[in-house]
Short mmCIF file of C-alpha atoms in Angstrom, two decimals:
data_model
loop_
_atom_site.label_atom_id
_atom_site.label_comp_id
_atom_site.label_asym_id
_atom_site.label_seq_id
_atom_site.Cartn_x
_atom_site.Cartn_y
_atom_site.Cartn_z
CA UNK A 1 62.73 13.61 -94.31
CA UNK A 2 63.62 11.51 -97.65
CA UNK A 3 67.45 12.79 -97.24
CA UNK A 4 67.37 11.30 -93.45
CA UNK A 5 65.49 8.13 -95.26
CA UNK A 6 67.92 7.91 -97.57
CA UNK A 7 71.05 8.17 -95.21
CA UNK A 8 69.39 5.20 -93.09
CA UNK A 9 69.40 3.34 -95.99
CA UNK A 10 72.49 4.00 -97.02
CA UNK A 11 73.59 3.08 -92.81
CA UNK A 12 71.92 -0.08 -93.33
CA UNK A 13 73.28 -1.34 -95.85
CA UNK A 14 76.74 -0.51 -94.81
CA UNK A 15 76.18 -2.47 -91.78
CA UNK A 16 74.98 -5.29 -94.15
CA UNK A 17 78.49 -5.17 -95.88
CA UNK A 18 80.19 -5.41 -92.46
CA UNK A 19 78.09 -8.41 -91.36
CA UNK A 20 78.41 -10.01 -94.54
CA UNK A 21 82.53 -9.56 -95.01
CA UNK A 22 82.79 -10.76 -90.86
CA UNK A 23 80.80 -13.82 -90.76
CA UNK A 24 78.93 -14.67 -94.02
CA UNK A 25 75.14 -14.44 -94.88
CA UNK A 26 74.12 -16.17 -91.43
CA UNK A 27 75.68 -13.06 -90.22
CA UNK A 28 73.63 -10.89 -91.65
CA UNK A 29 70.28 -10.93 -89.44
CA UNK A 30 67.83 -8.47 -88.71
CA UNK A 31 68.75 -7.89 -84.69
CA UNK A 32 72.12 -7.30 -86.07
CA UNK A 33 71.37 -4.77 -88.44
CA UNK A 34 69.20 -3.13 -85.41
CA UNK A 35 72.37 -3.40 -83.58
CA UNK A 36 74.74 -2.03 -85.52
CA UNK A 37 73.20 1.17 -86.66
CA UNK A 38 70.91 1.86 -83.54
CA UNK A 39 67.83 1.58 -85.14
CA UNK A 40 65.34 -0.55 -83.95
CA UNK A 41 64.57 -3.72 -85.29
CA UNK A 42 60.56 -2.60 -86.84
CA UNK A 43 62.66 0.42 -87.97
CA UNK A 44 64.85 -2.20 -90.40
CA UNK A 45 61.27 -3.77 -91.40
CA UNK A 46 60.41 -0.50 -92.59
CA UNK A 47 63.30 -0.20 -94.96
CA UNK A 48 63.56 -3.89 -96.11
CA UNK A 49 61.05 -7.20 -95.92
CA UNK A 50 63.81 -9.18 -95.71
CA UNK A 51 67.43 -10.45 -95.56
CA UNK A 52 66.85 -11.23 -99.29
CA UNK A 53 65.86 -7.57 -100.43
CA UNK A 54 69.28 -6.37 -98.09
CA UNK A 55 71.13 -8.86 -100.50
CA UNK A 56 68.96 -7.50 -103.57
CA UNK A 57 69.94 -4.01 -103.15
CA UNK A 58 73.52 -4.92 -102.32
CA UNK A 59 74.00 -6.28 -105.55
CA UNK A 60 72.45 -3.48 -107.35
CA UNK A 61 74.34 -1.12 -105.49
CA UNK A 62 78.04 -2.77 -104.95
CA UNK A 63 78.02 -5.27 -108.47
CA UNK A 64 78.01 -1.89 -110.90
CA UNK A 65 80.86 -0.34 -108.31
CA UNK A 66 83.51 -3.35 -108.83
CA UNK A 67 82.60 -3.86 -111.95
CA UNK A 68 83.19 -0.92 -113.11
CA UNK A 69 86.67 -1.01 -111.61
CA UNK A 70 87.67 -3.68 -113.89
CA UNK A 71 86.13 -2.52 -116.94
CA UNK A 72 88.17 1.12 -115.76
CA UNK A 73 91.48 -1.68 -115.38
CA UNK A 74 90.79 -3.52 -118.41
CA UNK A 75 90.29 0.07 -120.40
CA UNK A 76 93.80 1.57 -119.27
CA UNK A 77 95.75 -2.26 -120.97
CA UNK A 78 97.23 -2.21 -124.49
CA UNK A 79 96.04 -5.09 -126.53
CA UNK A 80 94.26 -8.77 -125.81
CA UNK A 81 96.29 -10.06 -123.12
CA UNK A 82 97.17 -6.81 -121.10
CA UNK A 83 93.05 -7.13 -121.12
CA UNK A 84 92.95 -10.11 -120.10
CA UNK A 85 95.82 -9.93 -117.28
CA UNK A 86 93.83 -6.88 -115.85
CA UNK A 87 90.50 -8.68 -116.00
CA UNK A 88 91.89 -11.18 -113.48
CA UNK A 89 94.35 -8.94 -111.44
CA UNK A 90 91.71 -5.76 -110.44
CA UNK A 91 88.92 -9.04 -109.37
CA UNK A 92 91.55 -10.52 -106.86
CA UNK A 93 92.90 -6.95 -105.67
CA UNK A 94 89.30 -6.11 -104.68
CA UNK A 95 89.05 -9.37 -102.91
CA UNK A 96 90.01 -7.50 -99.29
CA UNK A 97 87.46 -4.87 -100.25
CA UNK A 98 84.26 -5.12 -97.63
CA UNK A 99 81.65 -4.78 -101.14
CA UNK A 100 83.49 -7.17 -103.01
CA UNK A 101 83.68 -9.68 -99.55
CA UNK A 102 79.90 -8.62 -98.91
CA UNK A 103 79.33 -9.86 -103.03
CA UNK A 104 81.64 -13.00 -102.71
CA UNK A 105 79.32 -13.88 -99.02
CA UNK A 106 76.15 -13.38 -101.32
CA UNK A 107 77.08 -15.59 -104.50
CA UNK A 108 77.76 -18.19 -101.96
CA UNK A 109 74.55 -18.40 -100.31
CA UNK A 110 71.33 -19.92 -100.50
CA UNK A 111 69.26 -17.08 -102.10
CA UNK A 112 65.91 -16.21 -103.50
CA UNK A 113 65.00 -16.28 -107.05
CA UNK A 114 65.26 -12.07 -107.48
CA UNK A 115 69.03 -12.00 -105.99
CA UNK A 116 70.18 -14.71 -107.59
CA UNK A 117 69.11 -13.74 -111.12
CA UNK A 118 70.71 -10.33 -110.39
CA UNK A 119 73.83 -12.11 -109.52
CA UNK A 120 73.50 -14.00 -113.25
CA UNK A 121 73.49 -10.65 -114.34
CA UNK A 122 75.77 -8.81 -113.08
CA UNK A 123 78.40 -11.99 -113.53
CA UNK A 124 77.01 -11.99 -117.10
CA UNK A 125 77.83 -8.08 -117.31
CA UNK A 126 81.66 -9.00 -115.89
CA UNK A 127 82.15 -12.38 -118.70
CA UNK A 128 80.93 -9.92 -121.52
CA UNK A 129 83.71 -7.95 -120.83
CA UNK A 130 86.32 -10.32 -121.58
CA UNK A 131 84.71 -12.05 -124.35
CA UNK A 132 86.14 -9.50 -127.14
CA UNK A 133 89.34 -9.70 -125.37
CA UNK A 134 89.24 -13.69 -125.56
CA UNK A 135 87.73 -13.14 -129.25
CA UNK A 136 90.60 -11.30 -130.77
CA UNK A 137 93.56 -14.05 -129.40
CA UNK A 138 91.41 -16.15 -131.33
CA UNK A 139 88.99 -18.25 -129.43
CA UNK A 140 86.68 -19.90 -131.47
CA UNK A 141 84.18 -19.99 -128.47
CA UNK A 142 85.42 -17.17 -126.82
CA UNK A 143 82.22 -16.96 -124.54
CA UNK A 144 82.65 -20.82 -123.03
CA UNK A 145 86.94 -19.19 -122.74
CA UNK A 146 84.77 -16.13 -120.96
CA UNK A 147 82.90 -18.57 -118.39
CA UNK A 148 86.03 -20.80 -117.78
CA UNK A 149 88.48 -18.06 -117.35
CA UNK A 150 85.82 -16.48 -114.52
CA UNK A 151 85.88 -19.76 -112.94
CA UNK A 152 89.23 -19.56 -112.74
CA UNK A 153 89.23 -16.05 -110.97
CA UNK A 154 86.65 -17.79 -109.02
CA UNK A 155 88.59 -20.58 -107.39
CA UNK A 156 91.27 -17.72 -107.09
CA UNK A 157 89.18 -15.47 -105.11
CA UNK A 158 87.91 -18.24 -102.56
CA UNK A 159 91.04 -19.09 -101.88
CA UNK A 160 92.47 -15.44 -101.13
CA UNK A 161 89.30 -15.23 -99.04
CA UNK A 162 89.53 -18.39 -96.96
CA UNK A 163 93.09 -17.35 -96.08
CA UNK A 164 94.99 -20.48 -98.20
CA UNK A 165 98.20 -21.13 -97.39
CA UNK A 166 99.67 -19.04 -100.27
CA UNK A 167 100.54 -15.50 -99.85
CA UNK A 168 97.78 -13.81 -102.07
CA UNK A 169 100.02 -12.26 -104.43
CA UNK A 170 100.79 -15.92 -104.96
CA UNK A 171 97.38 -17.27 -106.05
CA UNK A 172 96.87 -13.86 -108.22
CA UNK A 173 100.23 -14.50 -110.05
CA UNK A 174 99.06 -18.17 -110.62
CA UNK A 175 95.89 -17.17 -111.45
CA UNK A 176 97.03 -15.02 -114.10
CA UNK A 177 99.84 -17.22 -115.52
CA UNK A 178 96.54 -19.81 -115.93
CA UNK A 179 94.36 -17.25 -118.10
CA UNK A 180 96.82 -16.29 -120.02
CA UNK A 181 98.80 -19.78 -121.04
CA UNK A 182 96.19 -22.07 -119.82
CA UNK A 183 97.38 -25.67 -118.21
CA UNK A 184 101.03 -25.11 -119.81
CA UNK A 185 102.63 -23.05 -117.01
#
């Protein structure tokens, strides 16, 4: 019985990624959970109070997963800026995939207190990364460098996702020309 729990969960919040990645957190609604994995909509209740504790265990589940993939990136680059450049090129490759789009939906929206300070924390867990990296080119504040430089990946990744009018390869190149020689081009 907890194994067939557990896979229902684990359905659920698949669907939840699909929602999110197609149409955003309005997307992600109750009835359309229901929907998309046949169960019926007290059934969801059962499993979560809300769209907020969906979006809770999201980012407990998916943050560690992508994060992971850049610390993994970051590990296999020789020196400071090879760091750096792999920082910023594994976050945009994972922009087409659905955990990363289901992460980027959730940091946009209007969320409760619990999701959003797991958000702080799992962005906090990504900028701590970098910070040594930033630290040994010889930032004097290489924490504010950390913060900006995420912004920059940031802006990057909204713009891959909104479909800009650059080829994507194009905003990642000029994302990572930007971390690693600043405004100078």
């Amino acid at each position: 019985m907890a194994e067939h729990r557990s896979m229902q969960r684990a359905a659920l919040l698949d669907a939840a990624r699909s929602l999110l990645s197609e149409g955003g957190t309005e997307a992600l609604t109750f009835p359309a959970l229901a929907e998309r994995t046949g169960l019926a909509r007290s059934s969801v209740y059962e499993y979560f109070r809300s769209r907020a504790a969906v979006v809770e265990e999201l980012c407990e589940v998916d943050f560690p997963v992508w994060a992971a993939e850049v610390e993994a990136a970051m590990a296999l680059a020789d020196g400071a800026e090879a760091k750096i450049e792999a920082y910023v090129r594994k976050q945009l490759e994972l922009v087409g995939d659905r955990r990363h789009r289901a992460v980027v939906a959730i940091s946009a929206s209007e969320l409760d207190a619990g999701a959003r300070e797991k958000i702080r924390a799992a962005h906090g867990g990504l900028i701590a990364m970098i910070v040594d990296a930033l630290g040994d080119l010889g930032h004097d504040q290489p924490r504010l460098a950390a913060m900006l430089l995420q912004g920059v990946v940031d802006a990057a990744v909204r713009r891959i996702e909104l479909g800009a009018a650059e080829h994507p390869d194009a905003i990642t190149e000029a994302a990572v020309s930007m971390a690693l020689r600043g405004v100078r081009g």
